[in-house]
CSV table of C-alpha atoms and ligand atoms in Angstrom, one decimal:
chain,number,residue,atom,x,y,z
A,1,MET,CA,99.8,152.4,55.9
A,2,LYS,CA,96.8,151.0,57.7
A,3,ILE,CA,96.0,150.6,61.4
A,4,ASP,CA,93.0,148.2,61.8
A,5,GLY,CA,91.8,149.0,58.3
A,6,VAL,CA,92.2,152.8,58.6
A,7,ALA,CA,94.9,154.6,56.5
A,8,TYR,CA,97.3,156.7,58.5
A,9,ARG,CA,100.4,158.8,58.1
A,10,SER,CA,102.8,159.5,60.9
A,11,VAL,CA,102.2,163.3,60.6
A,12,TRP,CA,99.4,165.3,59.0
A,13,VAL,CA,97.8,168.7,59.1
A,14,ASP,CA,94.3,169.0,60.6
A,15,ARG,CA,91.7,168.8,57.8
A,16,GLY,CA,89.3,171.0,59.8
A,17,ASP,CA,91.4,174.0,60.8
A,18,GLY,CA,94.0,173.6,58.1
A,19,TRP,CA,97.0,174.5,60.3
A,20,SER,CA,97.4,172.4,63.5
A,21,VAL,CA,99.6,169.4,63.1
A,22,HIS,CA,98.9,165.9,64.3
A,23,ILE,CA,101.2,163.0,65.1
A,24,ILE,CA,100.9,159.5,66.6
A,25,ASP,CA,102.5,159.6,70.0
A,26,GLN,CA,105.1,156.8,69.5
A,27,THR,CA,106.0,156.8,73.2
A,28,LYS,CA,102.6,155.3,73.9
A,29,LEU,CA,102.9,152.5,71.3
A,30,PRO,CA,102.2,149.5,71.3
A,31,TRP,CA,99.9,150.0,74.3
A,32,ALA,CA,97.7,152.8,73.1
A,33,LEU,CA,97.1,154.7,69.8
A,34,LYS,CA,97.2,158.3,71.0
A,35,ILE,CA,97.1,161.2,68.6
A,36,VAL,CA,98.7,164.4,69.7
A,37,ARG,CA,97.7,167.8,68.3
A,38,LEU,CA,100.6,170.3,68.0
A,39,THR,CA,99.8,174.0,67.9
A,40,ASP,CA,103.1,175.8,68.5
A,41,VAL,CA,106.8,175.4,67.8
A,42,ALA,CA,107.6,174.5,71.4
A,43,GLN,CA,105.2,171.6,71.2
A,44,ALA,CA,106.8,170.4,67.9
A,45,ALA,CA,110.3,170.7,69.4
A,46,HIS,CA,109.2,168.8,72.5
A,47,ALA,CA,107.6,166.0,70.3
A,48,ILE,CA,111.0,165.5,68.5
A,49,ARG,CA,113.1,165.7,71.7
A,50,ALA,CA,110.9,163.4,73.7
A,51,MET,CA,110.6,161.1,70.7
A,52,GLN,CA,106.8,161.2,70.5
A,53,ALA,CA,107.8,161.4,66.8
A,54,ARG,CA,111.1,159.9,65.8
A,55,GLY,CA,113.0,158.3,62.9
A,56,ALA,CA,115.1,160.4,60.6
A,57,PRO,CA,112.7,161.3,57.8
A,58,LEU,CA,109.8,161.9,60.2
A,59,ILE,CA,111.7,164.3,62.3
A,60,GLY,CA,112.6,166.2,59.2
A,61,ALA,CA,109.0,166.5,58.1
A,62,LEU,CA,107.8,167.4,61.6
A,63,ALA,CA,110.5,170.1,61.9
A,64,ALA,CA,109.2,171.6,58.7
A,65,TYR,CA,105.7,171.7,60.1
A,66,GLY,CA,107.1,173.0,63.4
A,67,LEU,CA,108.5,175.9,61.5
A,68,CYS,CA,105.0,176.5,59.9
A,69,LEU,CA,103.6,176.7,63.4
A,70,ALA,CA,106.3,179.1,64.4
A,71,LEU,CA,105.6,181.4,61.5
A,72,ARG,CA,101.9,181.6,62.4
A,73,ALA,CA,103.0,183.2,65.7
A,74,ASP,CA,105.8,185.4,64.3
A,75,ALA,CA,106.7,185.6,60.6
A,76,SER,CA,109.6,188.0,60.9
A,77,SER,CA,113.0,187.0,59.5
A,78,GLU,CA,114.6,187.2,62.9
A,79,ALA,CA,112.1,184.9,64.5
A,80,MET,CA,112.2,182.5,61.6
A,81,GLU,CA,115.9,182.0,61.8
A,82,ARG,CA,115.8,181.7,65.6
A,83,ASP,CA,112.9,179.1,65.6
A,84,ALA,CA,114.7,177.1,62.9
A,85,GLU,CA,117.8,176.9,65.1
A,86,PHE,CA,115.6,176.0,68.1
A,87,LEU,CA,114.1,173.1,66.1
A,88,ALA,CA,117.5,172.0,64.6
A,89,ALA,CA,118.9,171.7,68.1
A,90,THR,CA,116.4,169.0,69.2
A,91,ARG,CA,118.3,166.0,68.0
A,92,PRO,CA,121.9,166.0,66.5
A,93,THR,CA,122.5,162.7,64.6
A,94,ALA,CA,119.7,162.5,61.9
A,95,VAL,CA,120.7,164.9,59.2
A,96,ASN,CA,117.1,165.0,57.8
A,97,LEU,CA,116.3,167.5,60.5
A,98,ARG,CA,118.9,170.1,59.3
A,99,TRP,CA,118.2,169.2,55.6
A,100,ALA,CA,114.4,169.9,56.0
A,101,LEU,CA,115.0,173.2,57.9
A,102,ASP,CA,117.6,174.4,55.4
A,103,ARG,CA,115.2,173.6,52.6
A,104,MET,CA,112.4,175.5,54.3
A,105,LEU,CA,114.7,178.5,55.0
A,106,THR,CA,115.9,178.6,51.4
A,107,ARG,CA,112.3,178.7,50.2
A,108,LEU,CA,111.2,181.3,52.8
A,109,ARG,CA,114.0,183.8,53.0
A,110,ASN,CA,113.0,185.5,49.8
A,111,THR,CA,109.3,185.4,50.7
A,112,SER,CA,107.6,188.4,52.4
A,113,PRO,CA,106.6,187.9,56.1
A,114,ALA,CA,102.9,188.3,55.1
A,115,GLU,CA,103.2,185.3,52.7
A,116,ARG,CA,105.6,183.1,54.7
A,117,ALA,CA,103.2,180.9,56.7
A,118,ALA,CA,101.2,179.9,53.6
A,119,ALA,CA,104.5,179.2,51.7
A,120,ALA,CA,105.8,177.3,54.6
A,121,TYR,CA,102.8,174.9,54.7
A,122,ALA,CA,103.2,174.3,51.0
A,123,GLU,CA,106.9,173.5,51.3
A,124,ALA,CA,106.3,171.3,54.4
A,125,ALA,CA,103.6,169.4,52.5
A,126,ALA,CA,106.0,169.0,49.5
A,127,ILE,CA,108.7,167.5,51.9
A,128,ALA,CA,106.1,165.1,53.3
A,129,GLU,CA,104.8,164.0,49.9
A,130,GLU,CA,108.3,163.6,48.5
A,131,ASP,CA,109.2,161.4,51.5
A,132,VAL,CA,106.3,159.1,50.8
A,133,ALA,CA,107.2,158.9,47.1
A,134,GLN,CA,110.9,158.2,47.9
A,135,ASN,CA,110.1,155.5,50.4
A,136,GLU,CA,107.7,153.8,48.0
A,137,ALA,CA,110.5,153.9,45.4
A,138,ILE,CA,112.9,152.4,48.0
A,139,GLY,CA,110.4,149.5,48.3
A,140,ARG,CA,110.5,148.9,44.6
A,141,HIS,CA,114.3,149.0,44.4
A,142,GLY,CA,114.7,146.7,47.4
A,143,LEU,CA,112.1,144.2,46.3
A,144,PRO,CA,114.5,142.3,43.9
A,145,LEU,CA,116.8,141.6,46.9
A,146,ILE,CA,114.0,139.6,48.5
A,147,GLU,CA,112.9,138.1,45.3
A,148,GLU,CA,116.4,136.9,44.5
A,149,ALA,CA,116.7,135.4,48.1
A,150,ALA,CA,113.4,133.6,47.5
A,151,ALA,CA,114.6,132.3,44.2
A,152,ARG,CA,117.9,131.0,45.7
A,153,LYS,CA,115.8,129.2,48.3
A,154,GLY,CA,113.4,127.6,45.8
A,155,GLY,CA,110.6,129.8,47.0
A,156,ARG,CA,110.9,129.0,50.7
A,157,ARG,CA,110.4,131.7,53.3
A,158,VAL,CA,112.9,134.6,53.2
A,159,ASN,CA,114.1,135.8,56.6
A,160,VAL,CA,115.1,139.4,56.9
A,161,LEU,CA,116.7,140.9,60.0
A,162,THR,CA,116.1,144.5,60.9
A,163,HIS,CA,117.2,146.8,63.7
A,164,CYS,CA,115.3,149.6,65.4
A,165,ASN,CA,112.3,151.0,63.6
A,166,ALA,CA,112.8,152.1,60.0
A,167,GLY,CA,109.2,151.5,59.1
A,168,TRP,CA,106.3,153.8,58.2
A,169,LEU,CA,106.3,155.2,61.8
A,170,ALA,CA,109.8,156.5,61.3
A,171,THR,CA,109.0,158.2,58.0
A,172,VAL,CA,105.8,159.9,56.7
A,173,ASP,CA,104.7,156.6,55.1
A,174,TRP,CA,106.0,153.2,53.9
A,175,GLY,CA,109.3,153.4,55.9
A,176,THR,CA,112.8,152.9,54.5
A,177,ALA,CA,114.1,149.5,55.7
A,178,LEU,CA,110.6,148.1,55.9
A,179,SER,CA,109.4,149.4,52.6
A,180,PRO,CA,111.0,146.5,50.5
A,181,ILE,CA,109.5,144.1,53.1
A,182,TYR,CA,106.0,145.6,52.8
A,183,THR,CA,106.4,145.6,49.0
A,184,ALA,CA,107.4,141.9,49.0
A,185,HIS,CA,104.6,141.0,51.3
A,186,ASN,CA,102.1,142.8,49.2
A,187,ALA,CA,103.4,141.0,46.2
A,188,GLY,CA,102.7,137.7,47.8
A,189,LEU,CA,106.2,136.7,48.8
A,190,ASP,CA,106.7,134.7,52.0
A,191,VAL,CA,108.8,137.1,54.0
A,192,HIS,CA,109.5,136.9,57.7
A,193,VAL,CA,111.2,139.5,59.8
A,194,TRP,CA,113.6,139.0,62.7
A,195,VAL,CA,112.9,142.2,64.8
A,196,ASP,CA,115.8,143.2,67.0
A,197,GLU,CA,114.2,144.5,70.2
A,198,THR,CA,116.6,147.5,70.1
A,199,ARG,CA,117.5,148.4,73.6
A,200,PRO,CA,117.4,150.8,75.3
A,201,ARG,CA,114.2,152.3,74.0
A,202,ASN,CA,112.9,149.1,72.3
A,203,GLN,CA,111.8,150.7,69.1
A,204,GLY,CA,112.0,147.2,67.5
A,205,ALA,CA,109.9,145.4,70.1
A,206,ALA,CA,107.4,148.2,70.5
A,207,LEU,CA,107.2,149.9,67.1
A,208,THR,CA,108.5,147.6,64.3
A,209,ALA,CA,106.7,144.6,65.7
A,210,TRP,CA,103.5,146.7,66.1
A,211,GLU,CA,103.4,148.1,62.6
A,212,LEU,CA,104.4,144.7,61.0
A,213,GLY,CA,101.6,143.0,62.9
A,214,LYS,CA,99.1,145.6,61.9
A,215,HIS,CA,100.0,145.0,58.2
A,216,GLY,CA,100.0,141.2,58.7
A,217,VAL,CA,103.7,140.6,58.1
A,218,PRO,CA,105.1,137.5,59.9
A,219,HIS,CA,107.7,138.5,62.4
A,220,THR,CA,109.6,137.4,65.5
A,221,VAL,CA,111.0,139.7,68.1
A,222,VAL,CA,114.5,138.7,69.2
A,223,ALA,CA,116.9,140.1,71.8
A,224,ASP,CA,119.5,142.3,70.3
A,225,ASN,CA,122.2,139.8,71.1
A,226,ALA,CA,120.5,137.0,69.1
A,227,GLY,CA,121.4,138.2,65.6
A,228,GLY,CA,124.9,136.6,65.4
A,229,HIS,CA,123.6,133.3,66.5
A,230,LEU,CA,120.7,133.4,63.9
A,231,MET,CA,123.2,134.2,61.2
A,232,GLN,CA,125.6,131.4,62.1
A,233,HIS,CA,122.8,128.9,61.7
A,234,GLY,CA,121.6,130.1,58.3
A,235,ASN,CA,118.4,131.7,59.6
A,236,VAL,CA,119.0,135.2,58.2
A,237,ASP,CA,119.0,135.6,54.4
A,238,LEU,CA,119.6,139.3,54.5
A,239,ALA,CA,119.7,142.3,56.8
A,240,ILE,CA,118.1,145.6,56.0
A,241,VAL,CA,118.4,148.6,58.3
A,242,GLY,CA,117.6,152.3,58.0
A,243,ALA,CA,119.9,155.2,58.6
A,244,ASP,CA,120.1,158.6,60.3
A,245,ARG,CA,123.0,159.9,58.4
A,246,VAL,CA,125.1,158.5,55.6
A,247,THR,CA,128.4,160.0,54.4
A,248,ARG,CA,129.3,160.6,50.8
A,249,ALA,CA,131.6,157.6,51.2
A,250,GLY,CA,128.7,155.3,52.4
A,251,ASP,CA,129.4,155.1,56.1
A,252,VAL,CA,126.0,154.5,57.8
A,253,ALA,CA,125.0,156.0,61.2
A,254,ASN,CA,122.0,154.2,62.6
A,255,LYS,CA,120.5,153.1,65.9
A,256,ILE,CA,123.1,151.9,68.5
A,257,GLY,CA,123.8,148.2,67.8
A,258,THR,CA,123.6,148.4,64.0
A,259,TYR,CA,127.4,148.1,63.8
A,260,LEU,CA,127.5,144.9,65.7
A,261,LYS,CA,124.9,143.4,63.4
A,262,ALA,CA,127.0,144.4,60.4
A,263,LEU,CA,130.1,142.8,61.9
A,264,ALA,CA,128.1,139.6,62.4
A,265,ALA,CA,126.7,139.7,58.9
A,266,HIS,CA,130.2,140.2,57.4
A,267,ASP,CA,131.5,137.2,59.3
A,268,ASN,CA,128.7,135.1,58.1
A,269,GLY,CA,128.4,136.2,54.5
A,270,VAL,CA,124.9,137.7,55.1
A,271,PRO,CA,124.1,140.6,52.8
A,272,PHE,CA,123.8,143.8,54.9
A,273,TRP,CA,121.8,146.6,53.2
A,274,ALA,CA,120.9,150.1,54.4
A,275,ALA,CA,117.7,151.7,53.0
A,276,VAL,CA,118.4,155.5,52.6
A,277,PRO,CA,116.4,158.3,51.0
A,278,SER,CA,118.7,161.0,49.6
A,279,SER,CA,117.5,163.4,52.4
A,280,THR,CA,119.6,161.2,54.8
A,281,ILE,CA,122.9,161.6,52.9
A,282,ASP,CA,125.2,164.2,54.2
A,283,TRP,CA,127.3,165.1,51.2
A,284,THR,CA,129.6,167.2,53.3
A,285,LEU,CA,131.1,164.3,55.3
A,286,SER,CA,133.5,161.5,54.3
A,287,ASP,CA,134.5,159.8,57.6
A,288,GLY,CA,131.4,158.7,59.5
A,289,VAL,CA,133.1,157.5,62.6
A,290,ALA,CA,135.1,160.7,63.0
A,291,GLU,CA,132.6,163.2,61.8
A,292,ILE,CA,129.0,162.2,62.6
A,293,PRO,CA,127.7,163.6,65.9
A,294,ILE,CA,126.4,160.8,68.1
A,295,GLU,CA,123.4,161.7,70.3
A,296,GLU,CA,123.9,160.9,74.0
A,297,ARG,CA,120.5,160.4,75.7
A,298,ALA,CA,119.4,160.1,79.3
A,299,ALA,CA,120.9,157.3,81.4
A,300,THR,CA,117.4,156.4,82.6
A,301,GLU,CA,116.7,154.9,79.1
A,302,VAL,CA,119.3,152.3,80.0
A,303,THR,CA,118.6,151.8,83.7
A,304,ASP,CA,114.8,151.6,83.3
A,305,VAL,CA,112.3,149.8,81.1
A,306,THR,CA,108.7,150.5,80.4
A,307,GLY,CA,106.1,147.8,79.8
A,308,ARG,CA,102.6,146.5,80.3
A,309,LEU,CA,101.6,145.1,83.7
A,310,PRO,CA,99.3,142.1,84.0
A,311,ASP,CA,96.4,144.5,85.0
A,312,GLY,CA,96.8,146.3,81.7
A,313,GLY,CA,98.5,149.4,83.1
A,314,VAL,CA,101.8,150.6,81.8
A,315,ALA,CA,104.7,151.1,84.2
A,316,THR,CA,108.4,152.0,84.1
A,317,VAL,CA,110.7,149.9,86.3
A,318,ARG,CA,114.4,150.1,87.1
A,319,VAL,CA,116.5,147.1,86.1
A,320,ALA,CA,119.9,148.3,87.2
A,321,PRO,CA,121.1,148.9,90.7
A,322,GLN,CA,120.0,152.3,92.0
A,323,GLU,CA,123.6,153.5,92.5
A,324,SER,CA,125.0,152.3,89.1
A,325,ALA,CA,125.8,154.9,86.5
A,326,ALA,CA,124.8,154.3,82.9
A,327,ALA,CA,125.9,155.6,79.5
A,328,ASN,CA,123.5,155.9,76.5
A,329,PRO,CA,125.1,156.6,73.1
A,330,ALA,CA,122.0,156.4,70.9
A,331,PHE,CA,123.7,155.7,67.5
A,332,ASP,CA,126.7,154.1,66.0
A,333,VAL,CA,128.4,154.2,62.6
A,334,THR,CA,128.9,151.2,60.4
A,335,PRO,CA,131.8,151.7,58.1
A,336,ALA,CA,131.0,151.4,54.4
A,337,ARG,CA,133.2,148.4,54.0
A,338,LEU,CA,130.7,146.4,56.1
A,339,VAL,CA,127.7,147.6,54.0
A,340,THR,CA,126.8,145.4,51.0
A,341,GLY,CA,125.0,148.4,49.5
A,342,LEU,CA,122.5,151.2,49.8
A,343,ILE,CA,118.9,151.1,48.6
A,344,THR,CA,117.9,154.6,47.6
A,345,GLU,CA,114.9,156.2,45.8
A,346,ARG,CA,117.0,156.2,42.6
A,347,GLY,CA,118.1,152.5,42.8
A,348,ARG,CA,120.7,150.4,44.6
A,349,CYS,CA,124.4,151.3,44.7
A,350,GLU,CA,127.6,150.3,46.4
A,351,ALA,CA,128.3,152.1,49.7
A,352,SER,CA,131.1,154.2,48.3
A,353,VAL,CA,131.9,157.6,46.8
A,354,ALA,CA,131.7,156.1,43.3
A,355,GLY,CA,128.5,154.2,44.0
A,356,LEU,CA,126.7,157.3,45.4
A,357,ARG,CA,128.1,159.6,42.7
A,358,ALA,CA,126.8,157.3,40.0
A,359,LEU,CA,123.2,157.6,41.4
A,360,PHE,CA,123.4,161.2,42.5
A,361,PRO,CA,125.8,163.1,40.2
A,362,ASP,CA,123.7,166.2,40.9
A,363,HIS,CA,124.5,166.1,44.7
A,364,ALA,CA,127.9,164.4,44.8
A,365,GLY,CA,129.7,167.2,43.0
B,1,LIG,O1,116.3,157.3,67.9
B,1,LIG,P1,115.4,157.0,66.7
B,1,LIG,O2,114.3,156.1,67.1
B,1,LIG,O3,114.9,158.3,66.1
B,1,LIG,O4,116.3,156.3,65.7
B,1,LIG,C1,115.7,155.9,64.5
B,1,LIG,C2,116.6,154.9,63.8
B,1,LIG,O5,117.7,154.7,64.1
B,1,LIG,C3,116.0,154.5,62.5
B,1,LIG,O6,116.4,153.2,62.3
B,1,LIG,C4,116.5,155.4,61.5
B,1,LIG,O7,116.1,156.7,61.8
B,1,LIG,C5,116.0,155.2,60.2
B,1,LIG,S1,114.4,155.9,60.1
B,1,LIG,C6,113.7,155.4,58.6
């Protein structure tokens, strides 16, 4: 996708040296476009943990490149297994991280140490390219949902609500939830996005609004609590969210607050879709609420907010009393019964064992 006319991806290998890894520092958006160069596995792990790079597919791709950086320093089998575990421990909920590292290890275990780094870069590049292709396909498979909503409304503007950032910044390119929106916008449909601000880290207000704006997609940032009201008044035609882990039965783990939006959508008859590449499906789990590990992040993300000052500087201020404790579960699980369906790279399906098995007989077993 483009930033001011220049094509970017969210992660790339330096074209000059051919090995260092670049990311856009998402903690600096929307105030500054800062590119960070990563040269070792500790920097890659820090970037994931500190959420300089975030979003399930992107952290998978970055972890793969992180392992490449690790192998440049030490390509022994012992170091490779240790560094893969180190990267896997950075964030617990998004399964793409473990998926990407398992794929790398499967490819590299039977490769000699002398050849490992080169093989690792090739595999990481394949993961990144496949992510782009899958997300582009999600856009194509999600487009009819927006076209059908437009047809129902006689061609009037379609309003889509989304939560958190599941756009190109959260993937290698295109995004998951935003891919059908970009595809519809590019096709000339009049689509407008309600952007949940997504407290506590405000990925909606800071990142989704920024990337939609850079692409020229009409959008409006709303407080997280506004979604139910907008739905009650007929102002949301459909909701599309991303996912960090989906069970084989279609339960969807996504950014905290997604479940409440699904409840409101259910009560108001608003279709609620999750856009999910197959790398986000955990075929080993059936009960998302019981089984998906939910990341607990720092309390300061809740008690503090960061924003731009009138003088252009960026500052973090505390909004809660100094002495108050805060809790910060970063994800929640929306049970499959509240999910209208899943948009995958192979098409759309019901959020159920049968629905997923029909599209992915090779994975579902
Ligand atoms: O904590 P984050 O910002 O990594 O959480 C990201 C989300 O919840 C996204 O909506 C999800 O990963 C889908 S990414 C395409």
